[in-house]
GROMACS .gro file of N, CA, C and O in nm:
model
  340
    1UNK      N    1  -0.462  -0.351   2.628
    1UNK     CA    2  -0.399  -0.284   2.516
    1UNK      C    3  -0.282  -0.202   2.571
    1UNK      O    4  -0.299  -0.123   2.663
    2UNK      N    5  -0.145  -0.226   2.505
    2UNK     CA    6  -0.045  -0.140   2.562
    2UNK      C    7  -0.016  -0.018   2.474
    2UNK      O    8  -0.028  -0.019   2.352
    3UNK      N    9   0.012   0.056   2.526
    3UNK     CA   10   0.029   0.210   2.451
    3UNK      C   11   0.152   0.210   2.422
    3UNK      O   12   0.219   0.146   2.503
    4UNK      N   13   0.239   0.278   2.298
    4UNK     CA   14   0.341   0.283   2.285
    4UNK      C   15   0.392   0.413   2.249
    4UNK      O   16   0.296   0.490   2.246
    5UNK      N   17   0.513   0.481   2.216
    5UNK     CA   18   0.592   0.644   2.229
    5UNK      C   19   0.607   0.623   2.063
    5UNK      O   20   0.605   0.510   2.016
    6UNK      N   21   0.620   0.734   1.986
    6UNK     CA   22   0.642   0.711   1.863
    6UNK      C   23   0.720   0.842   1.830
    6UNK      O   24   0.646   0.940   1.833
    7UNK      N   25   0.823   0.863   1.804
    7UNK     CA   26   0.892   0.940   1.756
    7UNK      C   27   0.861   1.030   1.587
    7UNK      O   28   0.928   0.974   1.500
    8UNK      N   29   0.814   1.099   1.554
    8UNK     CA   30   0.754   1.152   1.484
    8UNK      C   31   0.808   1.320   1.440
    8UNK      O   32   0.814   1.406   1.529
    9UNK      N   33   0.851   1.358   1.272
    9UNK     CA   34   0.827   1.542   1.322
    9UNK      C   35   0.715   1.587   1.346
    9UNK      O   36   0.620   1.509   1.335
   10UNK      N   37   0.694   1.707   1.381
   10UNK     CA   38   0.622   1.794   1.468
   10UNK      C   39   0.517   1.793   1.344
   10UNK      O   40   0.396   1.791   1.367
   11UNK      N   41   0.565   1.795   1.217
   11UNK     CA   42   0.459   1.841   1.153
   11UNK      C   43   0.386   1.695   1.043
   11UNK      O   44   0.299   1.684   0.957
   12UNK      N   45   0.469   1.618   1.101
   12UNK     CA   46   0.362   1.455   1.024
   12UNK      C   47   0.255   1.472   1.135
   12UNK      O   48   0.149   1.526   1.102
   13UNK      N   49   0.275   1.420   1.302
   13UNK     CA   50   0.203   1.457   1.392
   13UNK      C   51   0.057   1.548   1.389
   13UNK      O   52  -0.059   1.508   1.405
   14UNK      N   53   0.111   1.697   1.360
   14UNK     CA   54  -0.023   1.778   1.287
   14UNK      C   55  -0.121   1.725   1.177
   14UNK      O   56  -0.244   1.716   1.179
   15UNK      N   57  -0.023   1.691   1.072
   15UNK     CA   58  -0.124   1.662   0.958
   15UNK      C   59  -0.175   1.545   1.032
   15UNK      O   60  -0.295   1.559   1.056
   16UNK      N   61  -0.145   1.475   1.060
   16UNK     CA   62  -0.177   1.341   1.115
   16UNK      C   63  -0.311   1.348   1.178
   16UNK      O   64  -0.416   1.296   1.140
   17UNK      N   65  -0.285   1.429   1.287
   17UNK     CA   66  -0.432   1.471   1.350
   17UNK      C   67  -0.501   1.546   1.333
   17UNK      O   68  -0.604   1.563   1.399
   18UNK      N   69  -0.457   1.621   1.225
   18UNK     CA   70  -0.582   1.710   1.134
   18UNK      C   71  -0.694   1.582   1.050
   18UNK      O   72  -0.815   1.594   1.031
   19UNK      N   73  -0.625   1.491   1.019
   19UNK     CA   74  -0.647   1.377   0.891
   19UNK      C   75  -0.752   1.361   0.986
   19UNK      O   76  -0.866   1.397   0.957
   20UNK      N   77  -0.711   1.284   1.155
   20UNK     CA   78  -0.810   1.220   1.197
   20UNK      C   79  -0.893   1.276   1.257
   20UNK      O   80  -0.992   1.215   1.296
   21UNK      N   81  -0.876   1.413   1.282
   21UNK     CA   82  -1.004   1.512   1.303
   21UNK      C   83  -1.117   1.523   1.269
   21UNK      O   84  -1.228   1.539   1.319
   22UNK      N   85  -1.033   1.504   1.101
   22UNK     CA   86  -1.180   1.549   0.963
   22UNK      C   87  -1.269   1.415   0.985
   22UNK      O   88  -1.390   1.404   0.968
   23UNK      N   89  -1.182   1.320   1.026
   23UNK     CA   90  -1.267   1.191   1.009
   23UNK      C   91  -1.364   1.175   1.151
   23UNK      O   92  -1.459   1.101   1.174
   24UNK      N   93  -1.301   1.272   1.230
   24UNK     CA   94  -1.411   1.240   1.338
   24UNK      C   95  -1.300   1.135   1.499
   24UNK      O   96  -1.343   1.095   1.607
   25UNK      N   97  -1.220   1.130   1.466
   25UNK     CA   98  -1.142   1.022   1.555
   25UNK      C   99  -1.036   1.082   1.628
   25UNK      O  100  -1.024   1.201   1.599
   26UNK      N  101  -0.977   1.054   1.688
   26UNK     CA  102  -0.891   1.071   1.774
   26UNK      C  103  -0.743   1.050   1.710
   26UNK      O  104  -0.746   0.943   1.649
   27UNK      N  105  -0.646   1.094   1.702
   27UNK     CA  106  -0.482   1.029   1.624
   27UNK      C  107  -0.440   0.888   1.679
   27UNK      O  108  -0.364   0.806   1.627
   28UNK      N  109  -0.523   0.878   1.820
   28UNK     CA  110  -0.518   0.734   1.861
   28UNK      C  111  -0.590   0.635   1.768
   28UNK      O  112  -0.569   0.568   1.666
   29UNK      N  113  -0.678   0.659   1.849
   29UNK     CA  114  -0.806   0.566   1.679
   29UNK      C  115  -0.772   0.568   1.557
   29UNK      O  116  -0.779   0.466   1.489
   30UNK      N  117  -0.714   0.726   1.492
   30UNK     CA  118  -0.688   0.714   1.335
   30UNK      C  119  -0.565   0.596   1.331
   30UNK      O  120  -0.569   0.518   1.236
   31UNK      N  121  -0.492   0.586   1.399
   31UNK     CA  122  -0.359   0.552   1.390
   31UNK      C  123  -0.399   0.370   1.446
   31UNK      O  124  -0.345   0.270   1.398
   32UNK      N  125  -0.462   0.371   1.513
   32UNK     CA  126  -0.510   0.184   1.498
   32UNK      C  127  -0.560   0.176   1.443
   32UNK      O  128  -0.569   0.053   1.437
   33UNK      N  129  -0.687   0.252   1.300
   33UNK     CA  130  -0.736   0.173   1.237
   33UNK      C  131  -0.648   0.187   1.139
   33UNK      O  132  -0.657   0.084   1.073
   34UNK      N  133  -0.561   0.261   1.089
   34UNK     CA  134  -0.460   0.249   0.997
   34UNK      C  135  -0.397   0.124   0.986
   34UNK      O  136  -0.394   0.045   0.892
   35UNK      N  137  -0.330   0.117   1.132
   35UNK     CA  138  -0.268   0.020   1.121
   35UNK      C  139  -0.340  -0.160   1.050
   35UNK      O  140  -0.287  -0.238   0.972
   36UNK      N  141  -0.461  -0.165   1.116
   36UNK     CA  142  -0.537  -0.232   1.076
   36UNK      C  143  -0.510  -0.250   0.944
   36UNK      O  144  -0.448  -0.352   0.915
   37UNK      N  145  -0.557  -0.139   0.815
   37UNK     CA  146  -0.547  -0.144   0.710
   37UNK      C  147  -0.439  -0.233   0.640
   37UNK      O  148  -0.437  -0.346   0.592
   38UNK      N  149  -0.327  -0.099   0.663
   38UNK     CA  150  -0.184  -0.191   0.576
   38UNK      C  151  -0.155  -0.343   0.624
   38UNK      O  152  -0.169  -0.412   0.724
   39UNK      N  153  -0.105  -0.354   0.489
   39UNK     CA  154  -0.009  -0.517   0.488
   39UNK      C  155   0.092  -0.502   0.502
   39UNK      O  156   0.153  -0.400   0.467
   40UNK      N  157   0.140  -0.598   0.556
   40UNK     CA  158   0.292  -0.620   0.594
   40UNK      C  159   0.341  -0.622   0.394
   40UNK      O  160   0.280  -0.582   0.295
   41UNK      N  161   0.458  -0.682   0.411
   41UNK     CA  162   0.545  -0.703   0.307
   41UNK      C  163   0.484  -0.870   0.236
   41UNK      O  164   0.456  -0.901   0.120
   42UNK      N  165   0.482  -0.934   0.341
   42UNK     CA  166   0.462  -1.031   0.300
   42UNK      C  167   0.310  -1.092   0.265
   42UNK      O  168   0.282  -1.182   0.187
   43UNK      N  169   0.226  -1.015   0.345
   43UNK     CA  170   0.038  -0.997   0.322
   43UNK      C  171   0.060  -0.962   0.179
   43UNK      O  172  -0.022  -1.001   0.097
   44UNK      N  173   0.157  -0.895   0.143
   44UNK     CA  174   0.119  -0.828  -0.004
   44UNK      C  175   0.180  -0.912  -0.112
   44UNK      O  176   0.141  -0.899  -0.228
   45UNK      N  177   0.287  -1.009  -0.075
   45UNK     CA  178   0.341  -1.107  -0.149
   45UNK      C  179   0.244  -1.180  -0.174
   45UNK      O  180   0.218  -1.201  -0.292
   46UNK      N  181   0.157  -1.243  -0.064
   46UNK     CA  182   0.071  -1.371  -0.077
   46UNK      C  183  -0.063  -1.322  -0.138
   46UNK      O  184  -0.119  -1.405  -0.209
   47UNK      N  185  -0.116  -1.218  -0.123
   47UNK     CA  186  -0.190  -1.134  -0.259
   47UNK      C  187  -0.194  -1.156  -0.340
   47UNK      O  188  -0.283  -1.221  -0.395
   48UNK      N  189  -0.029  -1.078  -0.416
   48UNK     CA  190  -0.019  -1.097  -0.529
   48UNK      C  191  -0.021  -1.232  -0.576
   48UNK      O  192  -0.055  -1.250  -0.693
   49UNK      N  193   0.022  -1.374  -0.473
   49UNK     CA  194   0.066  -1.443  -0.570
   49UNK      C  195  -0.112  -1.537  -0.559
   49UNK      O  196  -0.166  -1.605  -0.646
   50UNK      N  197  -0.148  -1.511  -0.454
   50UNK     CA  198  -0.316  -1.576  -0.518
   50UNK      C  199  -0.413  -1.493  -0.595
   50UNK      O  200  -0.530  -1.521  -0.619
   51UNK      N  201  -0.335  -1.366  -0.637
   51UNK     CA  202  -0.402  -1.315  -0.724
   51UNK      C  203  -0.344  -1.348  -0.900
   51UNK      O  204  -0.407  -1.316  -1.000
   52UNK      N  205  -0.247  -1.398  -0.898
   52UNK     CA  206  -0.173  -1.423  -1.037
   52UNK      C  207  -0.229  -1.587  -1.036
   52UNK      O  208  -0.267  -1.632  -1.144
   53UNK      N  209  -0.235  -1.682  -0.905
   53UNK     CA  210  -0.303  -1.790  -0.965
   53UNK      C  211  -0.450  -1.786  -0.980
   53UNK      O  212  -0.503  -1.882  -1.036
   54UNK      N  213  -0.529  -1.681  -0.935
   54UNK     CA  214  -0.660  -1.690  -1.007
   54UNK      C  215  -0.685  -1.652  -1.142
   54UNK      O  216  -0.776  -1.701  -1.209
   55UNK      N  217  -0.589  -1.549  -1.192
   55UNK     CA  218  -0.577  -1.488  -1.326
   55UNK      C  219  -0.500  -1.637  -1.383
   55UNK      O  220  -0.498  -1.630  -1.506
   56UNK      N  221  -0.460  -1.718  -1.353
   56UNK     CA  222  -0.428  -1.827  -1.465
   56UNK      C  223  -0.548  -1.959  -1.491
   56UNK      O  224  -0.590  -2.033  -1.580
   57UNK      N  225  -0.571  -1.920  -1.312
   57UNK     CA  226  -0.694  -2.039  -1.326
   57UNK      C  227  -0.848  -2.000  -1.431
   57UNK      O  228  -0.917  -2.081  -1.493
   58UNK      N  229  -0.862  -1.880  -1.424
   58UNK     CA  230  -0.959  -1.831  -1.487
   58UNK      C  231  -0.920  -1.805  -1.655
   58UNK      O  232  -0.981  -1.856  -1.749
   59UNK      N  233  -0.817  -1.724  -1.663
   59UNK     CA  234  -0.803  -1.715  -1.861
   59UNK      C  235  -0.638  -1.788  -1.893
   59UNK      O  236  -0.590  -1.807  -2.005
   60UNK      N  237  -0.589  -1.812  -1.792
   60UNK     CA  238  -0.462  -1.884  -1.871
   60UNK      C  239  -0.357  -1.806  -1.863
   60UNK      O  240  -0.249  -1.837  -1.913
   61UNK      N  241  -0.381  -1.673  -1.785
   61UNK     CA  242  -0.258  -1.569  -1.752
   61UNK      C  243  -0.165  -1.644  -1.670
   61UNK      O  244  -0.168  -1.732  -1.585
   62UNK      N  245  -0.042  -1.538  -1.760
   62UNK     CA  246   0.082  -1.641  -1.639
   62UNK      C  247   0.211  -1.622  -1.717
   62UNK      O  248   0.280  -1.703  -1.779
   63UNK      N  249   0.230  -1.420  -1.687
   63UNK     CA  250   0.354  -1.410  -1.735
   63UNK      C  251   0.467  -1.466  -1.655
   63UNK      O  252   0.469  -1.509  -1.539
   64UNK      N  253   0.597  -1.449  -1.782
   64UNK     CA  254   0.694  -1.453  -1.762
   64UNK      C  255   0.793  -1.370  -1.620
   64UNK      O  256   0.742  -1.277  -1.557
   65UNK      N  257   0.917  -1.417  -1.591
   65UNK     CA  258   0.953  -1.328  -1.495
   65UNK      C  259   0.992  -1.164  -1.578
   65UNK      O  260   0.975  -1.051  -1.533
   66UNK      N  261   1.033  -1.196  -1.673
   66UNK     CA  262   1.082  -1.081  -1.863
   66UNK      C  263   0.924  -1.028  -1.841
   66UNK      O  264   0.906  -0.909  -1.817
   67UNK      N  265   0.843  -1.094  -1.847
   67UNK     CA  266   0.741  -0.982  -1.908
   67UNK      C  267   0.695  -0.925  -1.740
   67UNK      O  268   0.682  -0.804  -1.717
   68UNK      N  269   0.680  -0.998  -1.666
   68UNK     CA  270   0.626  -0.875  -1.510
   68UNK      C  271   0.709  -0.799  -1.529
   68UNK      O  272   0.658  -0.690  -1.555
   69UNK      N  273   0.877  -0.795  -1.531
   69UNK     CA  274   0.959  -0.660  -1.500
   69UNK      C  275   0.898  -0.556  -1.643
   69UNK      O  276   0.884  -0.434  -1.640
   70UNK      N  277   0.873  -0.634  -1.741
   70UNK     CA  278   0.868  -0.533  -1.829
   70UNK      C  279   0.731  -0.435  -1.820
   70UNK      O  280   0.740  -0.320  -1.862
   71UNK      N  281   0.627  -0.473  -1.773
   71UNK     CA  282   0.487  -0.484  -1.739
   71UNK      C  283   0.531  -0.368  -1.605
   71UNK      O  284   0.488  -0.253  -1.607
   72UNK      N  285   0.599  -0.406  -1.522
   72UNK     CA  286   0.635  -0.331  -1.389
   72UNK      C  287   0.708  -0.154  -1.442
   72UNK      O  288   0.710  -0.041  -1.391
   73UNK      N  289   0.752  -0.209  -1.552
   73UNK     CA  290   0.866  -0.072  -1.558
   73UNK      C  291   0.802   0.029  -1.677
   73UNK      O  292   0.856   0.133  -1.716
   74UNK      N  293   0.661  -0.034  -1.731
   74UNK     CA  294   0.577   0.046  -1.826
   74UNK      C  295   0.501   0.096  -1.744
   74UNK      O  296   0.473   0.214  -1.766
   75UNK      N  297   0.437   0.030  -1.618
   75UNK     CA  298   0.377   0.066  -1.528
   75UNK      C  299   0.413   0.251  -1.464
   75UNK      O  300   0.349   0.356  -1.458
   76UNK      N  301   0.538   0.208  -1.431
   76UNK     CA  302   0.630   0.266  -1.359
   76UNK      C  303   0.669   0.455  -1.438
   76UNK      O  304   0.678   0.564  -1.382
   77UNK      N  305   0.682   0.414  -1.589
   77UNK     CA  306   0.666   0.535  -1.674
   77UNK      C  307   0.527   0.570  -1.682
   77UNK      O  308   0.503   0.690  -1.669
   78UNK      N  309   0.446   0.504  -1.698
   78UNK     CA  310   0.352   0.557  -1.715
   78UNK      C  311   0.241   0.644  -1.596
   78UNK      O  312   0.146   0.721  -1.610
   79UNK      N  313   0.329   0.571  -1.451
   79UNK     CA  314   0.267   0.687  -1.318
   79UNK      C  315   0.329   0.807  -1.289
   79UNK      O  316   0.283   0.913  -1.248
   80UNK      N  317   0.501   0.752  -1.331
   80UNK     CA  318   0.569   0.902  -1.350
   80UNK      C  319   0.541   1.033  -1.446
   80UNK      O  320   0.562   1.150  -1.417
   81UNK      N  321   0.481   0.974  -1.582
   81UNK     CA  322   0.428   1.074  -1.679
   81UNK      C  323   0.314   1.157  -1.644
   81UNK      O  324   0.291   1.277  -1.659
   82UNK      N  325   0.241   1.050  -1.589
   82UNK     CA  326   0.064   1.100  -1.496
   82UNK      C  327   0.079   1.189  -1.348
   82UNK      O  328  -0.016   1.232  -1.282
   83UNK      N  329   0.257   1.208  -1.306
   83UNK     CA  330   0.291   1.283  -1.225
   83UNK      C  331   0.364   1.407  -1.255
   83UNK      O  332   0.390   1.495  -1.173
   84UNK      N  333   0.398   1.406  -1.401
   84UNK     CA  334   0.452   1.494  -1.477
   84UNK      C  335   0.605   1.493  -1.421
   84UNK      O  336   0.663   1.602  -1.412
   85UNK      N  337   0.678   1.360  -1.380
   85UNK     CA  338   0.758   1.373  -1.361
   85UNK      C  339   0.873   1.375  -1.515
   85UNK      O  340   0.994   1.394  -1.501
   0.00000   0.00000   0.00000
């Protein structure tokens, strides 16, 4: 396993290893199993898109490109309102 330098402010760093404190781990450990977690860009493309062909295979879903943006941007008001933005 190679170790690598990560440029960071002083105070992501802190919270960072406060986070992995509470959990019991090291900022080393917190920070590989993180990584673990997330998807790339494209893990999350191929998600979504075998998740939109099971929703068609199962009830027949299968919006439009018009209705995802529109679907995306009701979405979008409606997390900003729930943020009181």
């Amino acid at each position: 396993m190679s170790d690598a330098n990560v440029r960071i402010p002083e105070e992501a760093k802190d919270r960072l290893a406060a986070v992995a404190a509470a959990e019991g781990l090291s900022l080393r450990a917190y920070l590989a199993r993180l990584a673990e977690t997330l998807l790339t860009p494209a893990e999350r493309a191929e998600r979504a898109e075998k998740a939109l062909a099971a929703l068609k295979a199962w009830n027949g879903y299968a919006p439009t490109a018009a209705e995802e943006r529109n679907l995306d941007s009701e979405l979008n008001r409606r997390l900003a309102q729930a943020a009181g933005q």
